[in-house]
Amino acid sequence: MKKVIVIGSGIAGLACSATCAKKGMQVLLLSPAPSERSQSVMASGGINAVLPGGEPGDNVESHIEDTLRGGRYLSGKRAVTGLCQSAGQILQDLERIGTVFSVDAAGAPKRRAFGGQSHKRTFYCGASTGKQIVTALIMEARKYESRGLIERRLWCHFYKALLREGVCYGAMIFDEKKKQLETVTADALVIATGGQNSLFGKTTGSNMCDGYAVGRLFMQGVALKNLEFIQYHPTTIETAQKKMLISEAVRGEGGRLFYETNGRRVYFMEEKYGPRGNLMTRDVISREIFLAPGPVYLDISFLGKKAIDEKLPEVKEVCAKYRGIDICREPIPVVPSVHFFMGGIAVHNNHETDMKGLFAVGECASMYHGANRLGGNSLLAAIHSGRTAANAIADEAAERVMREEDFSSELAGEQARLEMSMASKSPFPVMYIRDMLAETMQRSLGIIRDEAGISAGLEDVDYYLSVANRISYDGSVSAYHNFSLTGILTLAKAALLSAKARKESRGAHCRSDYPEEDENYACATIVSYDGGSYTVSFDKEHAYES
Ligand SMILES: Cc1cc2nc3c(=O)[nH]c(=O)nc-3n(C[C@H](O)[C@H](O)[C@H](O)COP(=O)(O)OP(=O)(O)OC[C@H]3O[C@@H](n4cnc5c(N)ncnc54)[C@H](O)[C@@H]3O)c2cc1C
């Protein structure tokens, strides 16, 4: 029986695990915290699909075209076609396993408009789409758990992959409770660790998504793709701990963005882009808000209390709770915030990396969203990619031959290094460096960047890396926060180098010194690492783009 390790138990990890188990494989699903605490549960807006009964003229072809255009034609057409073609089946399967989508009085599923889409095709479950899908997938996973096909283990962090000559044999993991490393071998390793939010400090997402696994794999020779494409969500509100998302659903329901001059409201998106201006893609709206001459507000009050209570209850609650604003009577002050990562681990269409047996799925992989993701496409991509990887693993003929004992000296070496650093009591400001890194990233990879700012960011990160390499240990934070630092900093440097290399503006990558889209850059950015040296390349013929 094939054995698969899945790291990360959000929607992508759960979807992959359930599909592997369904195909008769044995799955070990590892994460530090339960699925109920993954970032996936935060998704509220919805999931895209074309199903019968939609708006006249909508079809899978237009979903494909919207996705490709929204991503400024950097996503692989074959991959996007597969994604959109599978969407209808995915929604039906989700419903079958217990996801309850919102329906109208006649029992027909409701759809809402989302940015950058030519038709209403975003299905939702009240205000808790992500939570509902996670719950349904947990129940599906439990079914296989009871048959002994899935084992779920908590308190486990990815440490590194077990690689030999371009083949992956499993993972070294850190058990937070035992404070120990261990090796687990398998026929395939699937990384499903989500985005890179905490690289940027305060964002809309979970600070458990820190990109460490991506950075560590990069240091082990796994190529990364399109890291410069970081999605800023245009509408969030500031709170002390994070930026709370004001869902695109507000604009989907007719919400209007404006700023004020001389007491007059300027509906700048409508003035510049016409009646659908408030539903332009997120990159466009975030830039316009950033460039607005004063504070920007989002008004939905005209919808009325009854409709707001029915359609946008979570937005009403968040605004009242965190800012004391009644959205039925007053506009919401909004600012853009880092929200989603289009870039990540470079994978082929079957979600395998260049390392045989090593797969990446969900937000940590880069595949479907090109230079800018459409709202509602990420939940879809998380499920589709999880299933695609599972199918590919099932189809692979070879079973891997190496076992735990083959990695015992590697394990002993890493454990000794970890114990030595944990024994050191010198105050090493791990969290301070992470805070400084977040400031650097916000400054250098903001909504609008330029060469000077990116170079300054690189200097900062090189300095943090030089401090981190004089490794010591901060006993006031977890061992994970200590050992993950270098991987996170290395990923940050790779993102800055990718942004520096792309001398054009496209989607979420906007350079004031290269303001135009340039056909020479109509290809993916691939960054690789070899013994401390970083290489960024743009290869139009590269397999990742097919
Ligand atoms: C506020 C918000 C609202 C959103 N709304 C929508 C929406 O309406 N529609 C839509 O399509 N998309 C939405 N998104 C995006 C979407 O939710 C995510 O892209 C998607 O859920 C990612 O799923 P995932 O399984 O890849 O990652 P996650 O759900 O982030 O799961 C990652 C898993 O990896 C684990 N992990 C992380 N690091 C490690 C490590 N080092 N070792 C071991 N495990 C690790 C985590 O604990 C977790 O279990 C939203 C995002 C946010 C932040």
XYZ file of C-alpha atoms and ligand atoms in Angstrom:
599
model
C 0.000 0.000 0.000
C 1.381 3.420 -0.955
C 2.072 5.773 1.905
C 1.653 9.541 1.601
C 2.628 12.299 4.029
C 0.545 15.476 3.809
C 1.906 18.526 5.639
C -0.796 21.078 6.455
C -4.459 20.375 7.163
C -6.304 23.301 5.595
C -8.648 22.748 2.675
C -5.861 21.693 0.276
C -4.313 19.190 2.715
C -7.706 17.752 3.655
C -8.831 17.447 0.027
C -5.580 15.722 -0.913
C -5.716 13.351 2.075
C -9.322 12.327 1.453
C -8.643 11.675 -2.243
C -5.500 9.644 -1.480
C -7.443 7.563 1.053
C -10.305 7.094 -1.385
C -7.773 5.659 -3.818
C -6.607 3.159 -1.213
C -3.435 4.932 -0.085
C -2.386 5.378 3.524
C -2.097 8.998 4.641
C -0.292 10.652 7.525
C -1.747 14.178 7.840
C 0.461 16.456 9.920
C -0.057 19.974 11.191
C 0.767 22.038 14.269
C -2.892 22.859 14.946
C -6.269 21.333 14.019
C -7.885 22.026 10.637
C -10.454 24.152 12.429
C -7.652 26.657 13.048
C -6.273 26.737 9.517
C -6.544 29.909 7.503
C -9.073 28.159 5.258
C -11.800 28.660 7.869
C -11.492 32.433 7.448
C -12.733 32.351 3.847
C -16.151 33.875 3.736
C -16.846 35.276 0.274
C -17.331 32.109 -1.723
C -16.120 29.633 -4.313
C -16.407 29.924 -8.087
C -18.029 27.497 -10.478
C -20.201 27.476 -13.554
C -23.316 25.406 -12.889
C -26.616 25.118 -14.756
C -29.074 27.916 -13.982
C -26.452 30.681 -13.944
C -26.514 34.018 -15.726
C -27.273 33.829 -19.451
C -24.079 33.513 -21.450
C -21.962 32.195 -18.611
C -19.968 29.065 -19.357
C -16.740 27.322 -18.405
C -14.922 29.071 -21.268
C -15.678 32.471 -19.782
C -14.550 31.318 -16.317
C -11.263 30.241 -17.935
C -10.897 33.522 -19.806
C -11.710 35.628 -16.698
C -9.099 33.691 -14.699
C -6.411 34.050 -17.359
C -7.151 37.744 -17.958
C -7.342 38.472 -14.210
C -3.894 36.857 -13.833
C -2.570 38.939 -16.747
C -1.950 35.771 -18.752
C 0.771 34.345 -16.526
C -1.098 31.228 -15.429
C -0.760 28.034 -17.430
C -3.740 27.712 -19.758
C -3.890 23.936 -19.452
C -3.899 24.125 -15.678
C -6.570 26.847 -15.572
C -8.716 24.899 -18.025
C -8.542 21.855 -15.740
C -9.374 24.006 -12.724
C -12.460 25.607 -14.251
C -13.661 22.376 -15.851
C -13.519 20.605 -12.501
C -15.333 23.370 -10.569
C -18.916 22.144 -11.156
C -18.058 18.617 -9.987
C -16.188 19.980 -6.968
C -19.237 21.979 -5.848
C -21.515 18.975 -6.286
C -19.080 16.821 -4.286
C -18.868 19.443 -1.543
C -22.636 19.508 -1.284
C -22.769 15.724 -1.171
C -20.357 15.579 1.788
C -22.304 18.179 3.746
C -21.412 21.709 2.655
C -24.579 23.779 2.866
C -24.625 26.484 0.193
C -26.994 29.436 0.514
C -30.192 29.077 -1.519
C -32.994 31.440 -2.505
C -36.688 31.076 -1.602
C -37.152 28.618 -4.475
C -34.263 26.479 -3.235
C -31.888 27.469 -6.046
C -28.249 28.090 -5.036
C -27.386 31.769 -4.722
C -24.533 33.302 -6.716
C -22.838 36.616 -6.118
C -20.705 38.876 -8.277
C -16.973 38.954 -7.535
C -14.242 41.196 -8.921
C -12.862 40.635 -12.402
C -15.583 38.182 -13.376
C -17.884 38.595 -16.327
C -20.771 36.760 -14.622
C -22.131 36.014 -11.162
C -20.632 32.605 -10.370
C -19.475 32.768 -6.759
C -21.378 30.324 -4.541
C -21.338 30.852 -0.788
C -22.471 29.427 2.534
C -23.820 32.439 4.379
C -20.780 34.187 5.793
C -18.823 31.019 6.500
C -17.931 29.338 3.222
C -14.431 28.281 4.319
C -15.642 26.975 7.658
C -18.410 24.941 6.047
C -16.038 23.401 3.513
C -13.427 22.602 6.179
C -16.099 20.962 8.343
C -17.367 18.840 5.469
C -13.824 17.788 4.520
C -12.992 16.908 8.146
C -16.030 14.628 8.222
C -14.877 13.066 4.949
C -11.366 12.566 6.359
C -12.795 11.033 9.566
C -14.596 8.451 7.454
C -11.219 7.239 6.167
C -9.619 7.705 9.573
C -12.065 5.186 11.005
C -10.957 2.720 8.324
C -7.310 3.212 9.243
C -6.444 4.977 5.990
C -5.838 8.464 7.421
C -3.900 9.228 10.589
C -4.099 12.843 11.759
C -1.267 14.084 13.965
C -1.134 17.491 15.641
C 1.784 19.489 17.149
C 3.927 18.633 14.122
C 5.917 21.163 12.128
C 7.642 20.488 8.853
C 11.412 20.679 9.340
C 12.881 19.563 5.995
C 12.319 17.099 3.168
C 14.287 13.871 2.940
C 15.926 14.220 -0.452
C 18.516 12.158 -2.298
C 19.572 12.940 -5.858
C 16.374 14.634 -6.938
C 14.030 12.147 -5.251
C 11.949 12.814 -2.133
C 11.626 9.994 0.395
C 9.616 11.734 3.112
C 10.037 14.443 5.717
C 11.871 15.330 8.872
C 9.332 16.787 11.276
C 9.529 18.589 14.593
C 7.181 17.393 17.331
C 6.468 20.464 19.432
C 5.373 18.450 22.468
C 8.354 16.095 22.534
C 10.677 18.889 21.365
C 12.224 16.358 19.036
C 12.868 15.774 15.403
C 11.875 12.552 13.693
C 11.989 11.170 10.189
C 9.006 9.706 8.376
C 9.470 8.066 5.003
C 6.755 7.635 2.402
C 6.125 7.168 -1.285
C 5.129 10.808 -1.653
C 5.329 14.018 0.367
C 2.659 16.680 -0.189
C 3.240 20.216 1.080
C -0.017 22.082 1.840
C 1.196 24.778 4.226
C -0.742 27.766 2.855
C 0.489 31.317 2.249
C 3.336 33.453 3.527
C 1.320 35.977 5.527
C 3.469 36.463 8.598
C 6.407 37.517 6.424
C 4.424 40.754 6.196
C 3.327 40.994 9.841
C -0.223 42.282 10.076
C -2.303 40.918 7.169
C -5.818 39.543 6.680
C -4.572 35.988 7.153
C -3.287 33.615 9.795
C 0.162 34.144 11.291
C 0.571 30.369 11.243
C 1.106 30.817 7.511
C 4.718 31.957 7.557
C 6.172 30.405 4.416
C 8.808 28.477 6.389
C 8.212 25.193 4.560
C 8.495 26.986 1.213
C 11.707 28.739 2.280
C 13.243 25.541 3.674
C 12.454 23.547 0.535
C 13.947 26.361 -1.523
C 17.154 26.014 0.500
C 17.041 22.317 -0.340
C 17.003 23.059 -4.069
C 13.272 23.278 -4.853
C 12.521 26.085 -7.337
C 9.983 28.798 -6.484
C 7.834 30.725 -8.910
C 6.279 34.207 -9.257
C 7.076 35.285 -5.684
C 6.766 38.981 -6.551
C 3.013 38.646 -7.088
C 1.537 39.431 -3.679
C -2.143 40.236 -3.592
C -3.253 43.274 -1.636
C -6.951 43.041 -0.842
C -8.386 46.513 -1.402
C -10.840 46.590 1.481
C -9.806 45.809 5.043
C -10.111 47.625 8.350
C -7.247 48.186 10.763
C -7.369 46.569 14.175
C -4.620 46.190 16.744
C -3.697 42.606 15.805
C -4.533 42.298 12.134
C -6.286 43.737 9.121
C -9.864 42.479 9.149
C -11.176 41.596 5.717
C -14.168 43.458 4.346
C -15.244 40.835 1.852
C -15.490 41.527 -1.859
C -19.083 40.417 -1.356
C -19.828 44.005 -0.217
C -18.859 45.331 -3.642
C -20.536 42.315 -5.223
C -23.772 43.469 -3.565
C -23.298 46.987 -4.941
C -20.898 48.611 -2.420
C -19.342 51.856 -3.688
C -15.848 53.189 -2.999
C -15.338 56.917 -2.577
C -13.165 59.625 -1.084
C -14.209 63.143 -0.186
C -13.087 66.498 -1.540
C -14.648 69.695 -0.238
C -17.480 67.741 1.331
C -18.294 66.049 -1.987
C -18.069 62.281 -2.491
C -15.868 61.206 -5.404
C -16.785 57.703 -6.580
C -13.369 57.340 -8.143
C -13.638 53.741 -9.357
C -16.885 54.437 -11.213
C -15.546 57.722 -12.606
C -12.444 56.020 -13.998
C -13.693 52.552 -14.940
C -17.436 52.930 -15.481
C -20.422 51.294 -13.768
C -18.499 48.070 -12.920
C -15.554 50.047 -11.513
C -16.051 48.774 -7.950
C -15.725 45.234 -9.281
C -12.420 45.643 -11.048
C -9.737 43.123 -10.052
C -8.083 43.527 -6.645
C -4.725 44.723 -8.008
C -6.396 47.599 -9.861
C -8.586 48.702 -6.944
C -5.788 48.454 -4.365
C -3.602 50.714 -6.520
C -6.378 53.275 -6.959
C -7.026 53.348 -3.196
C -3.303 53.699 -2.542
C -3.140 56.663 -4.932
C -6.353 58.343 -3.699
C -5.778 61.842 -2.292
C -7.406 61.068 1.059
C -9.001 58.323 3.163
C -11.199 55.931 1.190
C -14.595 54.641 2.304
C -16.851 51.823 1.184
C -20.569 52.531 1.337
C -23.216 49.807 1.400
C -25.729 51.575 3.688
C -28.162 52.161 0.801
C -28.834 48.404 0.657
C -30.874 48.720 3.852
C -30.770 46.852 7.155
C -32.882 43.886 6.026
C -30.700 43.055 3.012
C -27.471 43.714 4.931
C -28.581 41.423 7.756
C -29.389 38.735 5.255
C -26.436 39.086 2.877
C -23.540 40.609 4.816
C -24.032 39.785 8.498
C -20.318 39.106 9.156
C -19.238 42.435 7.660
C -21.799 44.210 9.826
C -20.537 42.377 12.894
C -16.825 42.951 12.203
C -17.329 46.689 11.625
C -19.449 47.081 14.764
C -17.140 44.973 16.918
C -13.780 46.351 15.860
C -14.578 49.911 14.797
C -17.981 50.721 16.305
C -19.376 51.379 12.828
C -22.979 50.628 11.856
C -22.701 49.818 8.152
C -26.471 50.201 7.744
C -25.999 53.923 8.438
C -22.398 54.895 7.706
C -19.577 54.089 5.280
C -16.607 51.856 6.188
C -13.092 53.389 6.195
C -10.998 50.885 4.212
C -7.299 50.283 3.514
C -5.632 47.661 1.326
C -3.720 44.831 3.004
C -1.545 41.871 2.062
C -4.004 39.031 1.573
C -2.885 36.240 -0.765
C 0.250 34.869 -2.447
C 0.059 34.029 -6.127
C 3.665 32.802 -5.999
C 5.079 29.792 -4.229
C 6.504 26.368 -4.944
C 6.956 25.737 -8.676
C 4.973 22.682 -9.704
C 4.133 20.894 -12.925
C 0.519 20.434 -13.996
C 0.193 17.317 -11.801
C 1.464 19.378 -8.807
C 4.739 17.502 -8.569
C 7.860 19.618 -8.189
C 11.107 18.945 -10.009
C 11.903 16.563 -7.126
C 10.338 13.179 -7.796
C 7.735 12.336 -5.152
C 7.527 15.892 -3.760
C 4.218 17.663 -4.400
C 2.792 21.055 -3.398
C -0.901 22.014 -3.287
C -3.089 24.917 -2.207
C -1.812 28.426 -1.571
C 1.818 27.355 -1.055
C 2.010 26.244 -4.709
C 2.042 28.607 -7.666
C -0.085 27.546 -10.591
C -3.522 29.001 -11.355
C -3.534 32.668 -10.412
C -0.747 34.222 -12.507
C -0.141 37.867 -11.615
C -3.411 38.324 -9.725
C -5.972 35.928 -8.262
C -9.713 36.301 -8.722
C -11.757 36.149 -5.511
C -13.439 32.754 -5.148
C -10.787 30.920 -7.198
C -8.526 30.053 -4.293
C -10.809 27.681 -2.407
C -11.471 26.050 -5.750
C -7.747 25.773 -6.512
C -7.018 24.371 -3.039
C -9.451 21.489 -3.588
C -8.587 20.920 -7.245
C -4.831 20.911 -6.600
C -5.200 18.531 -3.642
C -7.160 16.118 -5.795
C -4.819 16.489 -8.771
C -1.771 15.640 -6.669
C -3.549 12.649 -5.105
C -4.473 11.297 -8.539
C -0.912 11.762 -9.776
C 0.510 9.944 -6.738
C -1.930 7.077 -7.280
C -0.887 6.852 -10.925
C 2.846 6.835 -10.217
C 4.230 3.330 -10.607
C 7.295 3.339 -8.403
C 7.210 2.801 -4.678
C 10.143 4.456 -2.906
C 12.810 2.234 -1.490
C 14.473 4.210 1.329
C 13.281 3.851 4.900
C 13.730 5.799 8.178
C 17.001 4.045 9.089
C 18.611 5.324 5.869
C 18.289 8.847 7.286
C 19.395 8.112 10.853
C 22.729 9.946 10.652
C 21.045 13.000 9.048
C 18.479 12.947 11.852
C 21.110 12.620 14.570
C 23.061 15.567 13.107
C 19.993 17.832 12.928
C 18.818 16.825 16.421
C 22.261 17.554 17.887
C 22.309 20.979 16.189
C 18.833 21.769 17.491
C 19.655 20.667 21.034
C 22.851 22.687 21.034
C 20.999 25.843 20.005
C 18.216 25.149 22.548
C 20.807 24.804 25.322
C 22.160 28.275 24.567
C 20.562 30.900 26.794
C 21.863 34.073 25.192
C 19.047 36.440 24.349
C 18.585 36.243 20.619
C 15.850 38.581 19.402
C 14.006 36.211 17.078
C 10.660 37.999 17.216
C 12.315 41.385 16.916
C 13.946 40.275 13.671
C 10.607 38.942 12.440
C 8.969 42.301 13.235
C 11.758 44.138 11.429
C 11.385 41.769 8.473
C 7.653 42.504 8.304
C 8.380 46.237 8.175
C 10.979 45.720 5.467
C 8.635 43.606 3.359
C 5.727 46.050 3.708
C 8.016 48.893 2.661
C 9.882 47.168 -0.179
C 7.104 45.026 -1.639
C 4.207 47.400 -1.159
C 1.418 48.056 -3.634
C 3.811 50.178 -5.701
C 7.532 49.318 -5.722
C 10.726 50.528 -7.328
C 14.334 49.409 -7.725
C 15.659 51.611 -4.901
C 13.070 50.366 -2.393
C 13.564 46.719 -3.341
C 17.353 47.074 -3.105
C 17.038 48.673 0.330
C 14.869 45.702 1.367
C 17.532 43.294 0.112
C 20.180 45.051 2.180
C 17.980 44.750 5.278
C 17.284 41.057 4.697
C 20.976 40.325 4.098
C 21.694 41.954 7.442
C 18.973 39.918 9.235
C 20.356 36.767 7.613
C 23.855 37.564 8.810
C 22.516 37.978 12.373
C 20.406 34.816 12.107
C 23.412 32.839 10.922
C 25.280 33.667 14.117
C 22.669 31.363 15.526
C 21.709 31.470 19.144
C 18.417 30.708 20.855
C 15.586 32.758 22.297
C 14.055 30.691 25.096
C 11.086 33.041 25.379
C 9.589 31.791 22.094
C 8.995 28.307 20.730
C 11.720 26.162 19.205
C 9.799 26.414 15.926
C 10.107 30.211 15.893
C 13.835 29.815 16.374
C 14.651 27.218 13.761
C 12.238 28.640 11.170
C 13.893 32.063 11.057
C 16.546 31.347 8.429
C 14.047 29.663 6.097
C 11.687 32.619 6.367
C 14.448 35.147 5.726
C 15.709 33.143 2.749
C 12.209 33.117 1.267
C 11.946 36.876 1.815
C 15.189 37.405 -0.059
C 14.004 35.205 -2.934
C 10.787 37.287 -3.182
C 12.731 40.557 -3.234
C 15.105 39.252 -5.916
C 12.165 38.124 -8.047
C 10.541 41.563 -7.717
C 13.791 43.265 -8.634
C 14.244 41.104 -11.713
C 10.764 41.731 -13.130
C 11.246 45.134 -14.727
C 7.656 45.759 -15.742
C 4.249 46.287 -14.131
C 1.828 43.379 -14.356
C -1.090 42.459 -12.111
C -0.130 42.793 -8.461
C 3.476 43.686 -9.302
C 3.445 47.422 -9.928
C 6.779 49.200 -10.453
C 6.801 52.978 -10.578
C 10.098 52.816 -12.509
C 8.658 50.386 -15.103
C 4.964 51.339 -15.220
C 4.018 49.404 -18.388
C 3.299 45.736 -18.995
C 6.145 44.404 -21.157
C 5.706 41.410 -23.496
C 9.308 40.363 -22.756
C 8.147 39.456 -19.267
C 5.074 37.474 -20.291
C 6.477 34.446 -18.486
C 6.950 33.065 -14.988
C 9.766 34.142 -12.698
C 11.676 31.120 -11.429
C 14.068 31.551 -8.526
C 16.450 28.816 -7.431
C 19.081 28.372 -4.727
C 22.317 26.514 -4.693
C 24.615 26.559 -1.670
C 23.797 30.167 -0.753
C 23.586 31.604 -4.262
C 20.257 32.699 -5.725
C 19.403 32.625 -9.447
C 16.351 34.305 -10.980
C 15.363 33.296 -14.498
C 12.572 33.934 -16.986
C 12.220 30.984 -19.269
C 9.347 31.201 -21.726
C 9.748 27.583 -22.716
C 9.835 26.389 -19.142
C 7.597 23.428 -18.397
C 5.972 25.269 -15.472
C 4.172 27.562 -17.879
C 2.603 24.962 -20.130
C -9.670 36.453 5.487
C -9.584 35.597 4.255
C -10.713 35.389 3.473
C -10.635 34.610 2.317
N -11.769 34.400 1.568
C -11.707 33.625 0.464
C -12.887 33.355 -0.298
O -13.978 33.800 0.033
N -12.763 32.569 -1.402
C -11.566 32.032 -1.811
O -11.524 31.337 -2.821
N -10.438 32.259 -1.081
C -10.478 33.027 0.041
N -9.336 33.244 0.775
C -8.102 32.506 0.425
C -8.240 31.047 0.858
O -8.935 30.968 2.066
C -6.874 30.371 1.027
O -6.057 30.622 -0.076
C -7.044 28.855 1.147
O -7.974 28.548 2.155
C -5.699 28.219 1.445
O -5.894 26.880 1.784
P -4.632 25.952 2.079
O -5.157 24.625 2.464
O -3.672 26.048 0.965
O -3.904 26.656 3.326
P -4.361 26.922 4.837
O -5.814 26.854 5.029
O -3.667 28.182 5.209
O -3.721 25.701 5.632
C -2.329 25.597 5.847
C -2.057 24.458 6.799
O -0.652 24.282 6.913
C -0.270 24.260 8.285
N 1.125 24.731 8.362
C 1.620 25.953 8.113
N 2.958 25.965 8.281
C 3.314 24.697 8.625
C 4.547 24.065 8.923
N 5.707 24.724 8.892
N 4.534 22.747 9.255
C 3.366 22.047 9.282
N 2.172 22.597 8.995
C 2.143 23.907 8.673
C -1.303 25.142 8.971
O -1.360 24.896 10.352
C -2.557 24.693 8.210
O -3.030 23.482 8.730
C -9.398 34.038 1.932
C -8.254 34.254 2.716
C -8.335 35.029 3.865
C -7.101 35.260 4.677
